[in-house]
CSV table of C-alpha atoms and ligand atoms in Angstrom, one decimal:
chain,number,residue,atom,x,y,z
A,1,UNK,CA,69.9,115.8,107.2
A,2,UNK,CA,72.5,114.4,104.5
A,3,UNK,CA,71.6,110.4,103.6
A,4,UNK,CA,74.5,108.5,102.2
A,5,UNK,CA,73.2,105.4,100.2
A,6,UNK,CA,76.6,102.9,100.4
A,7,UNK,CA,77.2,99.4,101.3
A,8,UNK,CA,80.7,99.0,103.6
A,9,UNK,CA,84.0,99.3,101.9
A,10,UNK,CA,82.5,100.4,98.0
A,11,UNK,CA,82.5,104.1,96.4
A,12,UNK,CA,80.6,105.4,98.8
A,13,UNK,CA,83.6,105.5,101.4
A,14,UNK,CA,84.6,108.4,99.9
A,15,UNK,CA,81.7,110.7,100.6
A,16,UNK,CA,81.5,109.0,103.8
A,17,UNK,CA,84.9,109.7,105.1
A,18,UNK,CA,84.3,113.3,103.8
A,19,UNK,CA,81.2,113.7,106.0
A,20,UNK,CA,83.2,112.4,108.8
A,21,UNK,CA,86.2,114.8,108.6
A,22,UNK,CA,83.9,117.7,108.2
A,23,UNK,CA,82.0,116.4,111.2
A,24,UNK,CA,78.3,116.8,109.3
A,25,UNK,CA,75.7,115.2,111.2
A,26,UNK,CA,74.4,112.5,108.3
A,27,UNK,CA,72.9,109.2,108.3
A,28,UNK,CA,74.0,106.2,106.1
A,29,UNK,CA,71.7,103.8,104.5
A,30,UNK,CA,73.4,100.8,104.4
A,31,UNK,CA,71.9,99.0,101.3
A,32,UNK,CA,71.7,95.6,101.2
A,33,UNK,CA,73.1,94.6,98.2
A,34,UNK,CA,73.1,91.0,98.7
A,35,UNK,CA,69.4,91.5,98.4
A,36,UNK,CA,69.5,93.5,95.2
A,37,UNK,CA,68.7,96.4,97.0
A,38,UNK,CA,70.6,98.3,94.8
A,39,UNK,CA,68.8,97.4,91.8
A,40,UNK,CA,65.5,98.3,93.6
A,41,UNK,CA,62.8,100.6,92.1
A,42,UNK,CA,63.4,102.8,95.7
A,43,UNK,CA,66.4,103.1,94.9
A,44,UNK,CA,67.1,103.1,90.5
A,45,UNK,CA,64.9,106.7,91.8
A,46,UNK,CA,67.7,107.9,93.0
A,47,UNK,CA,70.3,106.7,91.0
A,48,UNK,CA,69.2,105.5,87.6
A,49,UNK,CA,72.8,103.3,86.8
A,50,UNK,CA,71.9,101.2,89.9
A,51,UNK,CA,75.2,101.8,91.6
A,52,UNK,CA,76.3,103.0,94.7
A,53,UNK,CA,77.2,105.4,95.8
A,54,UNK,CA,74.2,108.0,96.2
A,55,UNK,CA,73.6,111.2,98.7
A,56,UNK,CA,70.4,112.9,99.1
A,57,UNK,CA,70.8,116.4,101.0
A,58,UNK,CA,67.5,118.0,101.4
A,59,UNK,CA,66.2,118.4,97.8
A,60,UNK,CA,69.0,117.7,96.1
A,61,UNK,CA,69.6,113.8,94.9
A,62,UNK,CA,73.4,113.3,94.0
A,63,UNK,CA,75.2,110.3,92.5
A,64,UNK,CA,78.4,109.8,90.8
A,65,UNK,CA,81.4,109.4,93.5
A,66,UNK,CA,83.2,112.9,92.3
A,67,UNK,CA,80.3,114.9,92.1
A,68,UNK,CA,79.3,113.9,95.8
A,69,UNK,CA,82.6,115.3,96.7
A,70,UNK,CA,81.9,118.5,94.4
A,71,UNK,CA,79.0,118.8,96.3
A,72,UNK,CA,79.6,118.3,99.9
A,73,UNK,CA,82.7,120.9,99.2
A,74,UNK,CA,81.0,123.3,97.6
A,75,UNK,CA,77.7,123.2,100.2
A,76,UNK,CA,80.2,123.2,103.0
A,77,UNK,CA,83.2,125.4,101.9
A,78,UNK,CA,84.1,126.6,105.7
A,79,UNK,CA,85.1,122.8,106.0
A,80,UNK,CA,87.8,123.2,103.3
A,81,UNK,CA,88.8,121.0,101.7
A,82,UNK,CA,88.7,122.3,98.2
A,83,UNK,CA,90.5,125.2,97.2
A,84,UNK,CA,87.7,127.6,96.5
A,85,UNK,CA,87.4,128.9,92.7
A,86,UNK,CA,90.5,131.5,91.9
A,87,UNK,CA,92.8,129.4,94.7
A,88,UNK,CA,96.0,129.0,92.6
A,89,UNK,CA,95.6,125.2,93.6
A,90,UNK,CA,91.7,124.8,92.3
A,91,UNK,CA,93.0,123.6,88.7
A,92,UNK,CA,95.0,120.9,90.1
A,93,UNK,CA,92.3,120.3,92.2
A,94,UNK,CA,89.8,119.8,89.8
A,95,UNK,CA,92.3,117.6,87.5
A,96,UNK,CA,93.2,115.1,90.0
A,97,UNK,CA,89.2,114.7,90.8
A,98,UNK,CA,88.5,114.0,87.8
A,99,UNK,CA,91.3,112.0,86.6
A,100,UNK,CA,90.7,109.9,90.1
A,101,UNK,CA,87.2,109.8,88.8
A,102,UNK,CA,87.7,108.8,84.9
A,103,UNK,CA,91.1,107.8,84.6
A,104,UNK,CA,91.6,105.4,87.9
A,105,UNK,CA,88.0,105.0,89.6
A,106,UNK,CA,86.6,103.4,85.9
A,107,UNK,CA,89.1,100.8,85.6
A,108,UNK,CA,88.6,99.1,89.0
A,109,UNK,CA,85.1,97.3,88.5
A,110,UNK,CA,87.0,95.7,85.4
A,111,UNK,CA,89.3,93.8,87.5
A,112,UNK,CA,87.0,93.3,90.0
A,113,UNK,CA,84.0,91.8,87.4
A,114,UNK,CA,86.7,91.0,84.0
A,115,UNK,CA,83.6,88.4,83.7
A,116,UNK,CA,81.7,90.9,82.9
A,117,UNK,CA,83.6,91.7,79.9
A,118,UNK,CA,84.0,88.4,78.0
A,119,UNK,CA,81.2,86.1,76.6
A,120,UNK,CA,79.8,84.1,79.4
A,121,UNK,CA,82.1,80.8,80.2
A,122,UNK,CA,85.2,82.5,79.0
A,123,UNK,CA,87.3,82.1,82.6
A,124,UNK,CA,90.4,82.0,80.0
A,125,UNK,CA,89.6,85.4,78.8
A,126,UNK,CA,88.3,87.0,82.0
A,127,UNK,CA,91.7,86.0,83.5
A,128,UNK,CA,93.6,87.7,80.9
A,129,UNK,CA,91.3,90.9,81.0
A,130,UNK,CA,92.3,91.1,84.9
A,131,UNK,CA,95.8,90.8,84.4
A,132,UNK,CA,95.7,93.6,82.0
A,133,UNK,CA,93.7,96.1,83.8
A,134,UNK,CA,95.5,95.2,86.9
A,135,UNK,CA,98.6,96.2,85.4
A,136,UNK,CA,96.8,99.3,83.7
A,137,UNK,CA,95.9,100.3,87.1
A,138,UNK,CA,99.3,99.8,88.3
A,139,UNK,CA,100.3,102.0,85.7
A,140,UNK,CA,98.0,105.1,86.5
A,141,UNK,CA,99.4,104.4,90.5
A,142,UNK,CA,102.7,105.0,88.8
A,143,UNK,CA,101.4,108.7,87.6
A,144,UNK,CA,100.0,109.5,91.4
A,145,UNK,CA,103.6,108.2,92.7
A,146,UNK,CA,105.0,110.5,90.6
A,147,UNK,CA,103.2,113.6,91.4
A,148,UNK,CA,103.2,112.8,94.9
A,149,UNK,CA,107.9,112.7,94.4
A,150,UNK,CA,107.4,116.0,92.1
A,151,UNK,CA,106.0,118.0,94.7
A,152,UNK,CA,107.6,116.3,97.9
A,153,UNK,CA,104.3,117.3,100.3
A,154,UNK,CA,102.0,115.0,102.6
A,155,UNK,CA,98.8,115.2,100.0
A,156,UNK,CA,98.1,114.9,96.8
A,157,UNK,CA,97.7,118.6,96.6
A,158,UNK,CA,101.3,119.1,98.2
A,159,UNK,CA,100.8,120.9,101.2
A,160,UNK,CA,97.3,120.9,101.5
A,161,UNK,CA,95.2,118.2,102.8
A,162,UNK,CA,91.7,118.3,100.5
A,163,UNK,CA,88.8,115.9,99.3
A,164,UNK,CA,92.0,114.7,96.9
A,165,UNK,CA,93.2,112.4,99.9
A,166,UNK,CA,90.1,110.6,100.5
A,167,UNK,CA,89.3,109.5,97.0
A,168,UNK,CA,93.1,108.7,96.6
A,169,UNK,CA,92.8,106.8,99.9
A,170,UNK,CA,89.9,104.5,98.9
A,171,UNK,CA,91.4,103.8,95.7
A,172,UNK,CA,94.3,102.7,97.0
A,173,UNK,CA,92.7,100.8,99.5
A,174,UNK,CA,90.6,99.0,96.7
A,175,UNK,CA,94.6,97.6,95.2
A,176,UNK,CA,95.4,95.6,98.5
A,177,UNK,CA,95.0,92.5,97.1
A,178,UNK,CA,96.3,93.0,93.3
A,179,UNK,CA,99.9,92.1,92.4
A,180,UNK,CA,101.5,95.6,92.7
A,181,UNK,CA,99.8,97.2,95.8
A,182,UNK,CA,99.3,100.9,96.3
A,183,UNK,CA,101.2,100.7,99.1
A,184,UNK,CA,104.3,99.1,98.1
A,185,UNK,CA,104.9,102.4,96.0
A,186,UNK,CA,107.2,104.9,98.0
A,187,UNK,CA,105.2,107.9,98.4
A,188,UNK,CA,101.8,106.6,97.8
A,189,UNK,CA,102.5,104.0,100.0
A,190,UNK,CA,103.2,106.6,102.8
A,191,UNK,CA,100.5,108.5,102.0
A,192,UNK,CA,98.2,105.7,102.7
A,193,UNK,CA,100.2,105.2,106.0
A,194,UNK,CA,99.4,108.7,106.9
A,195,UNK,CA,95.8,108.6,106.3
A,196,UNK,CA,95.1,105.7,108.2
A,197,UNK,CA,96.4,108.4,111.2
A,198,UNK,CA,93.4,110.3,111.1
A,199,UNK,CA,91.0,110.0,113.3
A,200,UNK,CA,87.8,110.1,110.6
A,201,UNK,CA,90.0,107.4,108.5
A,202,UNK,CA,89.7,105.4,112.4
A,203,UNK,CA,86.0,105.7,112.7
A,204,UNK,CA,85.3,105.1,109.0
A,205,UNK,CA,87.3,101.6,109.2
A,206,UNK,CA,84.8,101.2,112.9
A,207,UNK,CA,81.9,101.9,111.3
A,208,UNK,CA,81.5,100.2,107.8
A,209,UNK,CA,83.0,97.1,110.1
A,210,UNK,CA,85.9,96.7,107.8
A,211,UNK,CA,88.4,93.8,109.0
A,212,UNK,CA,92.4,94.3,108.4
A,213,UNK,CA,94.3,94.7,105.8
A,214,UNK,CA,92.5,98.1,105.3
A,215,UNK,CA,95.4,98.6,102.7
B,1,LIG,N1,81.3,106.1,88.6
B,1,LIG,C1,80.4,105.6,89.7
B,1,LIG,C2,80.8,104.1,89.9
B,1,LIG,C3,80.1,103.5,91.1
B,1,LIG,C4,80.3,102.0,91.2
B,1,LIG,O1,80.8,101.3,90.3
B,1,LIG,N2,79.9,101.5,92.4
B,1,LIG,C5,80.0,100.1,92.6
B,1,LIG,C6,80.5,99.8,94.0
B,1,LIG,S1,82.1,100.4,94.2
B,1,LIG,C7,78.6,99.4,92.4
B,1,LIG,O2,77.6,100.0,92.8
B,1,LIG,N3,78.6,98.2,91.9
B,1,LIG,C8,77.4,97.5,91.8
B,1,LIG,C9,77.2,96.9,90.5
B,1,LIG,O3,78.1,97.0,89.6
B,1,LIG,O4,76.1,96.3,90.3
B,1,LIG,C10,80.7,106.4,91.0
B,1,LIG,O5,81.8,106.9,91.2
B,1,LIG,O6,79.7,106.6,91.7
């Protein structure tokens, strides 16, 4: 049995949306972070950085948000949703993960925590780190928008729906309250429309309990 280690509405929606659209029987813990649970012994064993999230399946302990998705692709390919190695679309494939990963992913937590990044008591500064990741993340929506006009399809990988769409999906979730939404973009905008069609994008929002806007 899979065990997803997530708290509703962080990283971990990505591997768990994934489980549910290929329909792997799993089980979450939900950890309670309010508690610190995170930060636990228990659980610094499975993932040393003390965030979530983290998936054990079987013997194998997995963290890091695009390596989950590696994983559950790779142990699961009849599911696919990776182009398999020597697909003509598995170098965009593995770009866009990583660059959703590295390049967009990374910058969110410094919005989120811009305390984090100034000398404690520093609102002044924390307020002016926001506002400049928040348009940095604009910017790196901007690059997505354009790749989604450039090839004209549903999903990020054009035609084909893939892990791409749930990462993208989350991340654009996470921009809902920022000046320049996700969703107020043309195409990503739409895309985000269109994921919140599917039926494991339904049962995700039921049940991490997430209230509206879910973009
Ligand atoms: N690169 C990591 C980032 C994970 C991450 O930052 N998770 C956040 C929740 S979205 C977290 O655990 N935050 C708790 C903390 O910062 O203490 C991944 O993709 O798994």
């Amino acid at each position: 049995m899979i065990t997803l280690h997530h708290s509703p509405g962080t990283a971990g929606m990505t591997p768990h949306l994934l489980l549910l659209e290929m329909g792997l029987p799993h089980r979450i813990h939900w950890l309670d972070t309010r508690a610190g649970e995170h930060k636990s012994p228990a659980y610094l064993a499975l993932n040393p950085s003390g965030l979530m999230p983290a998936l054990v399946d079987g013997e194998a302990v997995v963290f890091e948000t695009a390596a989950i998705v590696l994983h559950l692709c790779e142990t699961h390919p009849e599911a696919g949703l990776a182009p398999p190695v020597g697909d003509p679309l598995r170098p965009a494939f593995l770009k866009w993960l990583v660059w959703l990963s590295a390049s967009l992913q990374s910058l969110v937590p410094q919005q989120f925590f811009a305390e984090r990044l100034v000398a404690p008591g520093n609102a002044a500064g924390a307020a002016e780190v926001r506002a400049q990741v928040q348009q940095m993340i604009a910017a790196r929506f901007d690059v997505l928008e354009a790749e989604f006009a450039r090839h004209g399809g549903p999903w990020v990988l054009g035609e084909r729906f893939s892990a791409l769409d749930a990462y993208a999906f989350m991340l654009g979730r996470w921009t809902r309250a920022m000046p320049r939404p996700a969703r107020t973009l043309p195409h990503v905008g739409a895309f985000l429309q269109r994921m919140l069609d599917r039926p494991a994008v339904q049962r995700l929002f039921e049940v991490e309990k997430l209230a509206q806007p879910w973009i």
